[in-house]
């Protein structure tokens, strides 16, 4: 049994995006330096696309490392069969840490408390754990403050069971071109790298900093690796533009379940937020806010039906929404509805996450991440992995 609202995840597009980013980095790397590695970010269920299949496809495309938000996400990736290193971004002070050892995950150490807890875990388990050190250069969320490392780092660096592998930071304003934040944070990071190098006694450590937006804006922040998330999924962070040829990985489709006439003066849905001023035809689409579709789409958003844009009218409800199809040719139950994706070759026959975010005043990350668990993800592409599954690894075909 399959619901009519389905998220299609094109793993070929994902792998093509990965390769396009890699070529971009290779072509634009400054003369004499090698292109940075790609740490592919698959946190939050791979931005709603489904962490397991996405992670395996990225591994198959050649990613050297994946990154996720917490230990639990990392365990899901290992159980799916991911072999490459997995970096856990999150703070670990209140986590169940054993998974780090059992599932070979690379922790970020971003607070003195996490340093003590992970050292204690490694001592108890009799292992040495490699870690990435996070430096706060201005986000003011996680990380050791850049201007206090002389005092805070020595106890961490002296931890007998911990081995420093990389130093990283995260930019607050990489997608705000009018802000000086990116440049300011870059300079603080470079100073911090100097401090770490002197305290760590010349030990070679890798450096990384750039999310999608920073990667697009400034090759000086590429260092040894970049950490794109959104770009991998074929979405360019607004308001930036990219010359990298990317394709949206996810599309979201449904089917009309009912068509209904509205007489002048009649309202549709909860609160009658839309009232017809002339005879209207309304199509009912079986997808609502329980599926992650925003309430604010009512009166602001569009879907594609029969290659035409139809406006969402009335309040989006839990399990369905209503669209005005008065101007379309005889819409019928069963007609395909595209909520994200393409329905024809013309520019207006495509709706992407960036446009949908713009309608309701949010960001494209949120549009894809919150797509509900009730929506089935149907995968195409990445034949290698599909074959592995058909051979009986797990799940229905
Ligand atoms: C989410 C995240 C990224 C990726 O961000 P995008 O804007 O999606 O490219 C990179 N680094 C860290 C630390 C993150 O949390």
mmCIF file of C-alpha atoms and ligand atoms in Angstrom:
data_model
loop_
_atom_site.group_PDB
_atom_site.id
_atom_site.type_symbol
_atom_site.label_atom_id
_atom_site.label_comp_id
_atom_site.label_asym_id
_atom_site.label_seq_id
_atom_site.Cartn_x
_atom_site.Cartn_y
_atom_site.Cartn_z
ATOM 1 C CA UNK A 1 0.000 0.000 0.000
ATOM 2 C CA UNK A 2 1.374 3.358 -0.977
ATOM 3 C CA UNK A 3 -0.039 6.798 -0.122
ATOM 4 C CA UNK A 4 -0.491 9.172 -2.994
ATOM 5 C CA UNK A 5 1.852 11.792 -1.543
ATOM 6 C CA UNK A 6 5.409 10.623 -2.211
ATOM 7 C CA UNK A 7 8.877 12.167 -1.973
ATOM 8 C CA UNK A 8 11.017 11.043 -4.905
ATOM 9 C CA UNK A 9 14.730 11.063 -4.090
ATOM 10 C CA UNK A 10 16.993 10.896 -7.118
ATOM 11 C CA UNK A 11 20.276 9.377 -5.969
ATOM 12 C CA UNK A 12 21.797 9.863 -9.422
ATOM 13 C CA UNK A 13 21.185 13.591 -9.055
ATOM 14 C CA UNK A 14 22.735 13.476 -5.574
ATOM 15 C CA UNK A 15 25.857 11.759 -6.886
ATOM 16 C CA UNK A 16 26.016 14.134 -9.851
ATOM 17 C CA UNK A 17 25.805 17.095 -7.448
ATOM 18 C CA UNK A 18 28.614 15.635 -5.358
ATOM 19 C CA UNK A 19 30.784 15.245 -8.441
ATOM 20 C CA UNK A 20 29.895 18.723 -9.707
ATOM 21 C CA UNK A 21 30.957 20.239 -6.377
ATOM 22 C CA UNK A 22 34.168 18.221 -6.464
ATOM 23 C CA UNK A 23 34.968 19.434 -9.996
ATOM 24 C CA UNK A 24 34.232 23.010 -8.989
ATOM 25 C CA UNK A 25 36.615 22.721 -6.052
ATOM 26 C CA UNK A 26 39.241 21.084 -8.246
ATOM 27 C CA UNK A 27 39.009 23.667 -11.008
ATOM 28 C CA UNK A 28 39.008 26.662 -8.691
ATOM 29 C CA UNK A 29 41.612 25.580 -6.143
ATOM 30 C CA UNK A 30 44.458 28.098 -6.070
ATOM 31 C CA UNK A 31 47.488 27.117 -8.151
ATOM 32 C CA UNK A 32 49.854 24.810 -6.334
ATOM 33 C CA UNK A 33 47.303 23.624 -3.778
ATOM 34 C CA UNK A 34 45.201 20.499 -3.965
ATOM 35 C CA UNK A 35 41.417 20.621 -3.940
ATOM 36 C CA UNK A 36 39.841 20.269 -0.498
ATOM 37 C CA UNK A 37 38.127 17.045 0.530
ATOM 38 C CA UNK A 38 34.368 16.978 0.933
ATOM 39 C CA UNK A 39 32.798 16.178 4.285
ATOM 40 C CA UNK A 40 29.242 15.448 3.140
ATOM 41 C CA UNK A 41 26.658 16.631 5.667
ATOM 42 C CA UNK A 42 23.793 14.180 6.165
ATOM 43 C CA UNK A 43 22.383 15.363 9.495
ATOM 44 C CA UNK A 44 18.627 15.517 10.125
ATOM 45 C CA UNK A 45 17.889 12.417 8.086
ATOM 46 C CA UNK A 46 19.980 13.817 5.241
ATOM 47 C CA UNK A 47 17.963 17.033 5.184
ATOM 48 C CA UNK A 48 14.762 14.994 5.019
ATOM 49 C CA UNK A 49 15.925 12.888 2.064
ATOM 50 C CA UNK A 50 16.550 9.702 4.073
ATOM 51 C CA UNK A 51 19.929 9.307 5.766
ATOM 52 C CA UNK A 52 20.666 5.678 4.936
ATOM 53 C CA UNK A 53 20.297 5.689 1.171
ATOM 54 C CA UNK A 54 21.762 9.175 0.833
ATOM 55 C CA UNK A 55 24.802 8.294 2.937
ATOM 56 C CA UNK A 56 25.518 5.136 0.960
ATOM 57 C CA UNK A 57 25.114 6.971 -2.330
ATOM 58 C CA UNK A 58 27.540 9.688 -1.186
ATOM 59 C CA UNK A 59 30.010 7.073 -0.050
ATOM 60 C CA UNK A 60 29.624 5.436 -3.453
ATOM 61 C CA UNK A 61 30.288 8.771 -5.164
ATOM 62 C CA UNK A 62 33.585 9.082 -3.307
ATOM 63 C CA UNK A 63 32.895 11.145 -0.192
ATOM 64 C CA UNK A 64 35.781 10.816 2.255
ATOM 65 C CA UNK A 65 33.773 11.590 5.368
ATOM 66 C CA UNK A 66 30.156 12.146 6.391
ATOM 67 C CA UNK A 67 28.891 14.407 9.144
ATOM 68 C CA UNK A 68 25.787 14.105 11.284
ATOM 69 C CA UNK A 69 24.288 15.914 14.253
ATOM 70 C CA UNK A 70 24.520 13.394 17.064
ATOM 71 C CA UNK A 71 25.640 9.913 18.015
ATOM 72 C CA UNK A 72 22.218 8.421 17.362
ATOM 73 C CA UNK A 73 22.295 9.641 13.766
ATOM 74 C CA UNK A 74 25.786 8.231 13.384
ATOM 75 C CA UNK A 75 24.613 4.816 14.572
ATOM 76 C CA UNK A 76 21.854 4.813 11.946
ATOM 77 C CA UNK A 77 24.503 5.418 9.275
ATOM 78 C CA UNK A 78 26.770 2.625 10.513
ATOM 79 C CA UNK A 79 23.854 0.200 10.735
ATOM 80 C CA UNK A 80 23.051 1.060 7.099
ATOM 81 C CA UNK A 81 26.557 -0.094 6.197
ATOM 82 C CA UNK A 82 28.524 3.154 5.906
ATOM 83 C CA UNK A 83 32.271 2.412 6.122
ATOM 84 C CA UNK A 84 33.880 5.846 5.798
ATOM 85 C CA UNK A 85 34.601 8.068 8.825
ATOM 86 C CA UNK A 86 31.606 9.830 10.358
ATOM 87 C CA UNK A 87 31.982 13.120 12.198
ATOM 88 C CA UNK A 88 29.443 13.959 14.913
ATOM 89 C CA UNK A 89 28.911 17.740 15.055
ATOM 90 C CA UNK A 90 26.912 18.032 18.247
ATOM 91 C CA UNK A 91 27.913 18.761 21.829
ATOM 92 C CA UNK A 92 28.330 15.506 23.700
ATOM 93 C CA UNK A 93 28.095 16.521 27.310
ATOM 94 C CA UNK A 94 24.645 15.044 27.866
ATOM 95 C CA UNK A 95 24.870 12.116 25.434
ATOM 96 C CA UNK A 96 25.246 8.395 25.915
ATOM 97 C CA UNK A 97 28.818 8.226 24.632
ATOM 98 C CA UNK A 98 29.449 4.505 24.239
ATOM 99 C CA UNK A 99 28.211 4.622 20.650
ATOM 100 C CA UNK A 100 31.318 6.615 19.741
ATOM 101 C CA UNK A 101 33.473 3.584 20.414
ATOM 102 C CA UNK A 102 31.078 0.846 19.374
ATOM 103 C CA UNK A 103 30.225 2.439 16.044
ATOM 104 C CA UNK A 104 33.564 4.125 15.275
ATOM 105 C CA UNK A 105 32.259 7.679 15.195
ATOM 106 C CA UNK A 106 34.510 10.732 15.315
ATOM 107 C CA UNK A 107 33.417 13.153 18.039
ATOM 108 C CA UNK A 108 33.597 16.903 17.917
ATOM 109 C CA UNK A 109 34.967 18.278 21.137
ATOM 110 C CA UNK A 110 33.519 21.712 21.620
ATOM 111 C CA UNK A 111 33.453 22.197 25.385
ATOM 112 C CA UNK A 112 35.757 21.334 28.309
ATOM 113 C CA UNK A 113 32.964 19.156 29.697
ATOM 114 C CA UNK A 114 32.817 17.100 26.516
ATOM 115 C CA UNK A 115 36.617 16.796 26.595
ATOM 116 C CA UNK A 116 36.507 15.291 30.083
ATOM 117 C CA UNK A 117 33.585 12.994 29.290
ATOM 118 C CA UNK A 118 35.099 11.638 26.057
ATOM 119 C CA UNK A 119 38.529 11.189 27.674
ATOM 120 C CA UNK A 120 36.899 9.251 30.510
ATOM 121 C CA UNK A 121 34.996 7.068 28.027
ATOM 122 C CA UNK A 122 38.165 6.327 26.025
ATOM 123 C CA UNK A 123 40.117 5.492 29.195
ATOM 124 C CA UNK A 124 37.351 3.192 30.435
ATOM 125 C CA UNK A 125 37.163 1.409 27.076
ATOM 126 C CA UNK A 126 40.940 1.259 26.731
ATOM 127 C CA UNK A 127 41.045 3.019 23.359
ATOM 128 C CA UNK A 128 42.453 6.171 21.810
ATOM 129 C CA UNK A 129 39.831 8.294 20.107
ATOM 130 C CA UNK A 130 40.568 10.741 17.315
ATOM 131 C CA UNK A 131 38.519 13.940 17.551
ATOM 132 C CA UNK A 132 37.857 17.211 15.780
ATOM 133 C CA UNK A 133 38.247 20.342 17.873
ATOM 134 C CA UNK A 134 35.629 23.017 17.343
ATOM 135 C CA UNK A 135 36.643 26.635 17.795
ATOM 136 C CA UNK A 136 34.032 29.336 18.256
ATOM 137 C CA UNK A 137 35.062 32.273 16.087
ATOM 138 C CA UNK A 138 31.811 34.182 16.344
ATOM 139 C CA UNK A 139 28.773 31.933 16.053
ATOM 140 C CA UNK A 140 28.686 31.917 19.867
ATOM 141 C CA UNK A 141 26.978 28.573 20.049
ATOM 142 C CA UNK A 142 29.356 25.623 20.408
ATOM 143 C CA UNK A 143 33.136 25.609 20.449
ATOM 144 C CA UNK A 144 36.080 26.773 22.512
ATOM 145 C CA UNK A 145 36.291 30.555 22.305
ATOM 146 C CA UNK A 146 38.949 31.616 19.799
ATOM 147 C CA UNK A 147 40.365 34.207 22.198
ATOM 148 C CA UNK A 148 40.765 31.903 25.186
ATOM 149 C CA UNK A 149 42.509 28.862 23.751
ATOM 150 C CA UNK A 150 45.770 29.413 25.633
ATOM 151 C CA UNK A 151 43.869 28.739 28.828
ATOM 152 C CA UNK A 152 41.273 26.155 27.748
ATOM 153 C CA UNK A 153 43.169 23.902 25.351
ATOM 154 C CA UNK A 154 46.136 22.553 27.342
ATOM 155 C CA UNK A 155 44.037 20.194 29.519
ATOM 156 C CA UNK A 156 42.321 18.821 26.394
ATOM 157 C CA UNK A 157 45.571 18.402 24.475
ATOM 158 C CA UNK A 158 47.039 16.579 27.460
ATOM 159 C CA UNK A 159 44.231 13.989 27.491
ATOM 160 C CA UNK A 160 46.092 10.673 27.188
ATOM 161 C CA UNK A 161 43.330 8.825 25.322
ATOM 162 C CA UNK A 162 42.404 11.565 22.838
ATOM 163 C CA UNK A 163 44.113 12.395 19.559
ATOM 164 C CA UNK A 164 43.553 15.727 17.801
ATOM 165 C CA UNK A 165 42.812 15.075 14.107
ATOM 166 C CA UNK A 166 41.300 18.330 12.898
ATOM 167 C CA UNK A 167 40.305 21.833 13.935
ATOM 168 C CA UNK A 168 37.173 23.463 12.625
ATOM 169 C CA UNK A 169 34.844 26.403 12.966
ATOM 170 C CA UNK A 170 31.396 27.299 11.669
ATOM 171 C CA UNK A 171 30.342 30.568 10.020
ATOM 172 C CA UNK A 172 27.339 32.535 11.206
ATOM 173 C CA UNK A 173 26.956 34.882 8.248
ATOM 174 C CA UNK A 174 28.221 33.043 5.182
ATOM 175 C CA UNK A 175 24.843 33.569 3.498
ATOM 176 C CA UNK A 176 24.685 37.259 4.391
ATOM 177 C CA UNK A 177 26.869 38.830 1.688
ATOM 178 C CA UNK A 178 26.527 42.352 3.086
ATOM 179 C CA UNK A 179 27.992 41.281 6.451
ATOM 180 C CA UNK A 180 31.712 41.300 7.277
ATOM 181 C CA UNK A 181 31.162 38.266 9.480
ATOM 182 C CA UNK A 182 32.708 35.713 7.144
ATOM 183 C CA UNK A 183 35.942 37.677 6.798
ATOM 184 C CA UNK A 184 36.099 38.405 10.527
ATOM 185 C CA UNK A 185 35.574 34.778 11.440
ATOM 186 C CA UNK A 186 38.140 33.653 8.873
ATOM 187 C CA UNK A 187 40.797 35.861 10.432
ATOM 188 C CA UNK A 188 39.952 34.694 13.948
ATOM 189 C CA UNK A 189 40.058 31.079 12.783
ATOM 190 C CA UNK A 190 43.486 31.562 11.257
ATOM 191 C CA UNK A 191 44.796 33.075 14.480
ATOM 192 C CA UNK A 192 43.269 30.203 16.413
ATOM 193 C CA UNK A 193 44.971 27.717 14.083
ATOM 194 C CA UNK A 194 48.279 29.343 14.940
ATOM 195 C CA UNK A 195 47.555 29.028 18.641
ATOM 196 C CA UNK A 196 46.521 25.385 18.316
ATOM 197 C CA UNK A 197 49.658 24.635 16.291
ATOM 198 C CA UNK A 198 51.921 26.140 18.928
ATOM 199 C CA UNK A 199 50.133 24.377 21.789
ATOM 200 C CA UNK A 200 49.934 21.062 19.969
ATOM 201 C CA UNK A 201 53.654 21.086 19.262
ATOM 202 C CA UNK A 202 53.691 20.976 15.490
ATOM 203 C CA UNK A 203 51.378 17.988 15.220
ATOM 204 C CA UNK A 204 49.708 17.931 11.763
ATOM 205 C CA UNK A 205 46.016 18.722 12.051
ATOM 206 C CA UNK A 206 43.498 19.165 9.310
ATOM 207 C CA UNK A 207 41.379 22.314 9.065
ATOM 208 C CA UNK A 208 37.810 22.814 7.841
ATOM 209 C CA UNK A 209 35.264 25.586 8.001
ATOM 210 C CA UNK A 210 33.042 26.066 4.949
ATOM 211 C CA UNK A 211 29.346 25.229 4.753
ATOM 212 C CA UNK A 212 27.620 25.547 1.366
ATOM 213 C CA UNK A 213 27.418 29.326 1.408
ATOM 214 C CA UNK A 214 31.020 29.874 2.520
ATOM 215 C CA UNK A 215 32.229 27.362 -0.065
ATOM 216 C CA UNK A 216 30.537 29.429 -2.784
ATOM 217 C CA UNK A 217 31.788 32.738 -1.513
ATOM 218 C CA UNK A 218 35.456 32.440 -0.697
ATOM 219 C CA UNK A 219 38.046 29.819 -1.655
ATOM 220 C CA UNK A 220 40.232 31.057 1.213
ATOM 221 C CA UNK A 221 37.966 29.190 3.631
ATOM 222 C CA UNK A 222 38.229 25.843 1.851
ATOM 223 C CA UNK A 223 41.302 24.738 3.851
ATOM 224 C CA UNK A 224 41.720 20.932 3.849
ATOM 225 C CA UNK A 225 38.027 20.062 3.594
ATOM 226 C CA UNK A 226 34.661 21.734 3.013
ATOM 227 C CA UNK A 227 31.355 20.753 4.631
ATOM 228 C CA UNK A 228 28.478 21.245 2.200
ATOM 229 C CA UNK A 229 24.988 20.159 3.113
ATOM 230 C CA UNK A 230 22.362 22.082 1.158
ATOM 231 C CA UNK A 231 24.334 22.163 -2.105
ATOM 232 C CA UNK A 232 24.545 18.376 -2.211
ATOM 233 C CA UNK A 233 20.780 18.264 -2.298
ATOM 234 C CA UNK A 234 20.772 20.576 -5.294
ATOM 235 C CA UNK A 235 19.711 23.741 -3.502
ATOM 236 C CA UNK A 236 21.752 26.952 -3.518
ATOM 237 C CA UNK A 237 21.543 28.900 -0.247
ATOM 238 C CA UNK A 238 19.650 32.145 -0.854
ATOM 239 C CA UNK A 239 20.478 34.849 -1.769
ATOM 240 C CA UNK A 240 23.622 33.366 -3.352
ATOM 241 C CA UNK A 241 24.013 32.165 -6.918
ATOM 242 C CA UNK A 242 26.197 29.285 -8.051
ATOM 243 C CA UNK A 243 27.801 28.364 -11.348
ATOM 244 C CA UNK A 244 27.986 24.718 -10.226
ATOM 245 C CA UNK A 245 25.496 22.649 -12.250
ATOM 246 C CA UNK A 246 23.208 21.234 -9.546
ATOM 247 C CA UNK A 247 19.909 19.403 -9.707
ATOM 248 C CA UNK A 248 17.310 19.225 -6.941
ATOM 249 C CA UNK A 249 17.467 15.730 -5.459
ATOM 250 C CA UNK A 250 13.981 15.630 -4.003
ATOM 251 C CA UNK A 251 10.617 16.148 -5.610
ATOM 252 C CA UNK A 252 7.279 15.847 -3.875
ATOM 253 C CA UNK A 253 4.168 14.741 -5.689
ATOM 254 C CA UNK A 254 0.610 13.834 -4.840
ATOM 255 C CA UNK A 255 -2.698 13.238 -6.598
ATOM 256 C CA UNK A 256 -5.960 15.119 -6.609
ATOM 257 C CA UNK A 257 -8.446 13.178 -4.467
ATOM 258 C CA UNK A 258 -11.557 15.293 -5.023
ATOM 259 C CA UNK A 259 -12.766 18.235 -7.082
ATOM 260 C CA UNK A 260 -15.427 20.557 -5.785
ATOM 261 C CA UNK A 261 -17.389 23.631 -6.906
ATOM 262 C CA UNK A 262 -17.524 26.751 -4.742
ATOM 263 C CA UNK A 263 -20.363 29.250 -5.181
ATOM 264 C CA UNK A 264 -19.799 33.001 -4.701
ATOM 265 C CA UNK A 265 -19.732 33.812 -0.997
ATOM 266 C CA UNK A 266 -18.782 30.284 0.094
ATOM 267 C CA UNK A 267 -15.579 29.645 2.028
ATOM 268 C CA UNK A 268 -13.260 26.650 2.006
ATOM 269 C CA UNK A 269 -11.546 24.899 4.924
ATOM 270 C CA UNK A 270 -11.079 25.846 8.588
ATOM 271 C CA UNK A 271 -11.940 29.447 9.331
ATOM 272 C CA UNK A 272 -13.086 30.021 5.732
ATOM 273 C CA UNK A 273 -9.835 31.807 5.201
ATOM 274 C CA UNK A 274 -10.602 31.906 1.497
ATOM 275 C CA UNK A 275 -14.043 32.949 0.268
ATOM 276 C CA UNK A 276 -15.003 32.726 -3.388
ATOM 277 C CA UNK A 277 -16.068 35.967 -5.049
ATOM 278 C CA UNK A 278 -17.007 34.143 -8.239
ATOM 279 C CA UNK A 279 -17.720 30.475 -9.013
ATOM 280 C CA UNK A 280 -14.507 28.544 -8.329
ATOM 281 C CA UNK A 281 -13.300 24.975 -8.769
ATOM 282 C CA UNK A 282 -11.286 23.576 -5.891
ATOM 283 C CA UNK A 283 -9.076 20.475 -5.953
ATOM 284 C CA UNK A 284 -8.352 18.651 -2.717
ATOM 285 C CA UNK A 285 -4.762 17.361 -2.295
ATOM 286 C CA UNK A 286 -4.073 14.737 0.411
ATOM 287 C CA UNK A 287 -1.069 16.406 2.065
ATOM 288 C CA UNK A 288 -1.142 18.782 5.004
ATOM 289 C CA UNK A 289 0.810 20.189 7.885
ATOM 290 C CA UNK A 290 1.275 16.735 9.397
ATOM 291 C CA UNK A 291 3.372 16.058 6.308
ATOM 292 C CA UNK A 292 5.448 19.182 6.959
ATOM 293 C CA UNK A 293 3.563 21.466 4.580
ATOM 294 C CA UNK A 294 3.396 24.881 6.129
ATOM 295 C CA UNK A 295 0.147 26.451 7.270
ATOM 296 C CA UNK A 296 1.288 29.698 5.714
ATOM 297 C CA UNK A 297 1.107 28.199 2.199
ATOM 298 C CA UNK A 298 -2.605 29.082 2.243
ATOM 299 C CA UNK A 299 -3.018 32.092 -0.051
ATOM 300 C CA UNK A 300 0.745 32.223 -0.740
ATOM 301 C CA UNK A 301 1.901 28.962 -2.254
ATOM 302 C CA UNK A 302 1.347 27.116 -5.513
ATOM 303 C CA UNK A 303 1.329 23.575 -6.814
ATOM 304 C CA UNK A 304 1.563 22.298 -10.381
ATOM 305 C CA UNK A 305 -1.378 20.454 -11.911
ATOM 306 C CA UNK A 306 -1.606 19.713 -15.638
ATOM 307 C CA UNK A 307 1.534 21.781 -16.159
ATOM 308 C CA UNK A 308 -0.074 24.889 -14.674
ATOM 309 C CA UNK A 309 0.439 26.675 -11.383
ATOM 310 C CA UNK A 310 -2.577 26.491 -9.102
ATOM 311 C CA UNK A 311 -2.780 28.611 -5.938
ATOM 312 C CA UNK A 312 -3.197 27.056 -2.529
ATOM 313 C CA UNK A 313 -6.358 28.584 -1.036
ATOM 314 C CA UNK A 314 -7.817 28.362 2.452
ATOM 315 C CA UNK A 315 -6.026 26.986 5.489
ATOM 316 C CA UNK A 316 -3.726 24.016 5.018
ATOM 317 C CA UNK A 317 -5.159 21.345 7.314
ATOM 318 C CA UNK A 318 -3.515 18.384 8.996
ATOM 319 C CA UNK A 319 -3.983 15.883 6.197
ATOM 320 C CA UNK A 320 -5.034 17.899 3.168
ATOM 321 C CA UNK A 321 -4.948 21.181 1.376
ATOM 322 C CA UNK A 322 -7.119 22.878 -1.213
ATOM 323 C CA UNK A 323 -6.032 24.537 -4.436
ATOM 324 C CA UNK A 324 -7.898 26.717 -6.886
ATOM 325 C CA UNK A 325 -8.061 25.004 -10.275
ATOM 326 C CA UNK A 326 -10.782 27.158 -11.823
ATOM 327 C CA UNK A 327 -8.577 28.253 -14.699
ATOM 328 C CA UNK A 328 -7.259 24.776 -15.508
ATOM 329 C CA UNK A 329 -8.676 22.296 -17.989
ATOM 330 C CA UNK A 330 -11.074 19.868 -16.317
ATOM 331 C CA UNK A 331 -9.016 18.700 -13.369
ATOM 332 C CA UNK A 332 -10.027 15.238 -12.185
ATOM 333 C CA UNK A 333 -9.346 13.021 -9.206
ATOM 334 C CA UNK A 334 -6.110 11.141 -9.910
ATOM 335 C CA UNK A 335 -4.378 14.057 -11.624
ATOM 336 C CA UNK A 336 -0.765 14.422 -10.580
ATOM 337 C CA UNK A 337 0.045 17.315 -8.237
ATOM 338 C CA UNK A 338 3.643 18.518 -7.984
ATOM 339 C CA UNK A 339 4.426 20.268 -4.714
ATOM 340 C CA UNK A 340 8.191 20.353 -5.301
ATOM 341 C CA UNK A 341 9.754 19.509 -8.621
ATOM 342 C CA UNK A 342 8.933 19.751 -12.294
ATOM 343 C CA UNK A 343 5.865 19.201 -14.430
ATOM 344 C CA UNK A 344 7.017 20.238 -17.880
ATOM 345 C CA UNK A 345 10.009 21.938 -19.419
ATOM 346 C CA UNK A 346 9.087 25.603 -18.989
ATOM 347 C CA UNK A 347 10.664 27.602 -16.190
ATOM 348 C CA UNK A 348 7.311 28.197 -14.461
ATOM 349 C CA UNK A 349 6.690 24.446 -14.497
ATOM 350 C CA UNK A 350 9.237 23.968 -11.749
ATOM 351 C CA UNK A 351 8.859 24.647 -8.033
ATOM 352 C CA UNK A 352 12.010 24.334 -5.958
ATOM 353 C CA UNK A 353 12.589 24.480 -2.228
ATOM 354 C CA UNK A 354 14.128 27.898 -2.509
ATOM 355 C CA UNK A 355 11.021 29.365 -4.157
ATOM 356 C CA UNK A 356 8.695 27.586 -1.730
ATOM 357 C CA UNK A 357 10.716 28.962 1.194
ATOM 358 C CA UNK A 358 10.385 32.456 -0.233
ATOM 359 C CA UNK A 359 6.554 32.254 -0.326
ATOM 360 C CA UNK A 360 6.299 31.713 3.395
ATOM 361 C CA UNK A 361 9.309 33.587 4.715
ATOM 362 C CA UNK A 362 11.446 30.627 5.688
ATOM 363 C CA UNK A 363 14.659 29.019 4.439
ATOM 364 C CA UNK A 364 14.985 26.071 2.030
ATOM 365 C CA UNK A 365 16.741 23.966 4.685
ATOM 366 C CA UNK A 366 13.495 24.003 6.676
ATOM 367 C CA UNK A 367 11.357 23.096 3.659
ATOM 368 C CA UNK A 368 13.199 19.829 3.036
ATOM 369 C CA UNK A 369 14.132 18.920 6.635
ATOM 370 C CA UNK A 370 10.657 18.932 8.024
ATOM 371 C CA UNK A 371 9.026 16.803 5.382
ATOM 372 C CA UNK A 372 7.030 14.410 7.508
ATOM 373 C CA UNK A 373 7.805 10.807 8.350
ATOM 374 C CA UNK A 374 4.379 9.797 6.971
ATOM 375 C CA UNK A 375 5.622 10.578 3.467
ATOM 376 C CA UNK A 376 7.332 7.659 1.812
ATOM 377 C CA UNK A 377 10.735 8.368 0.252
ATOM 378 C CA UNK A 378 10.967 6.545 -3.068
ATOM 379 C CA UNK A 379 14.486 6.229 -4.430
ATOM 380 C CA UNK A 380 15.767 6.115 -7.972
ATOM 381 C CA UNK A 381 19.361 5.751 -9.129
ATOM 382 C CA UNK A 382 22.475 4.462 -7.352
ATOM 383 C CA UNK A 383 22.108 1.017 -8.894
ATOM 384 C CA UNK A 384 25.024 -0.391 -6.892
ATOM 385 C CA UNK A 385 23.161 0.156 -3.641
ATOM 386 C CA UNK A 386 19.800 -0.932 -5.072
ATOM 387 C CA UNK A 387 21.424 -4.223 -6.054
ATOM 388 C CA UNK A 388 22.752 -4.666 -2.521
ATOM 389 C CA UNK A 389 19.247 -4.269 -1.186
ATOM 390 C CA UNK A 390 17.684 -6.599 -3.700
ATOM 391 C CA UNK A 391 20.208 -9.196 -2.555
ATOM 392 C CA UNK A 392 18.456 -9.113 0.791
ATOM 393 C CA UNK A 393 20.205 -6.575 2.987
ATOM 394 C CA UNK A 394 17.050 -4.944 4.225
ATOM 395 C CA UNK A 395 13.653 -3.463 3.568
ATOM 396 C CA UNK A 396 11.115 -3.814 0.789
ATOM 397 C CA UNK A 397 12.234 -3.164 -2.764
HETATM 398 C C1 LIG B 1 24.706 21.868 8.869
HETATM 399 C C2 LIG B 1 26.145 22.166 8.916
HETATM 400 C C3 LIG B 1 26.888 22.308 7.741
HETATM 401 C C4 LIG B 1 26.254 22.306 6.355
HETATM 402 O O1 LIG B 1 25.522 23.495 6.174
HETATM 403 P P1 LIG B 1 24.868 23.859 4.765
HETATM 404 O O2 LIG B 1 24.518 25.289 4.919
HETATM 405 O O3 LIG B 1 23.652 23.007 4.626
HETATM 406 O O4 LIG B 1 25.879 23.607 3.720
HETATM 407 C C5 LIG B 1 28.250 22.482 7.862
HETATM 408 N N1 LIG B 1 28.847 22.530 9.070
HETATM 409 C C6 LIG B 1 28.161 22.414 10.229
HETATM 410 C C7 LIG B 1 28.872 22.472 11.532
HETATM 411 C C8 LIG B 1 26.781 22.240 10.189
HETATM 412 O O5 LIG B 1 26.106 22.123 11.330
#
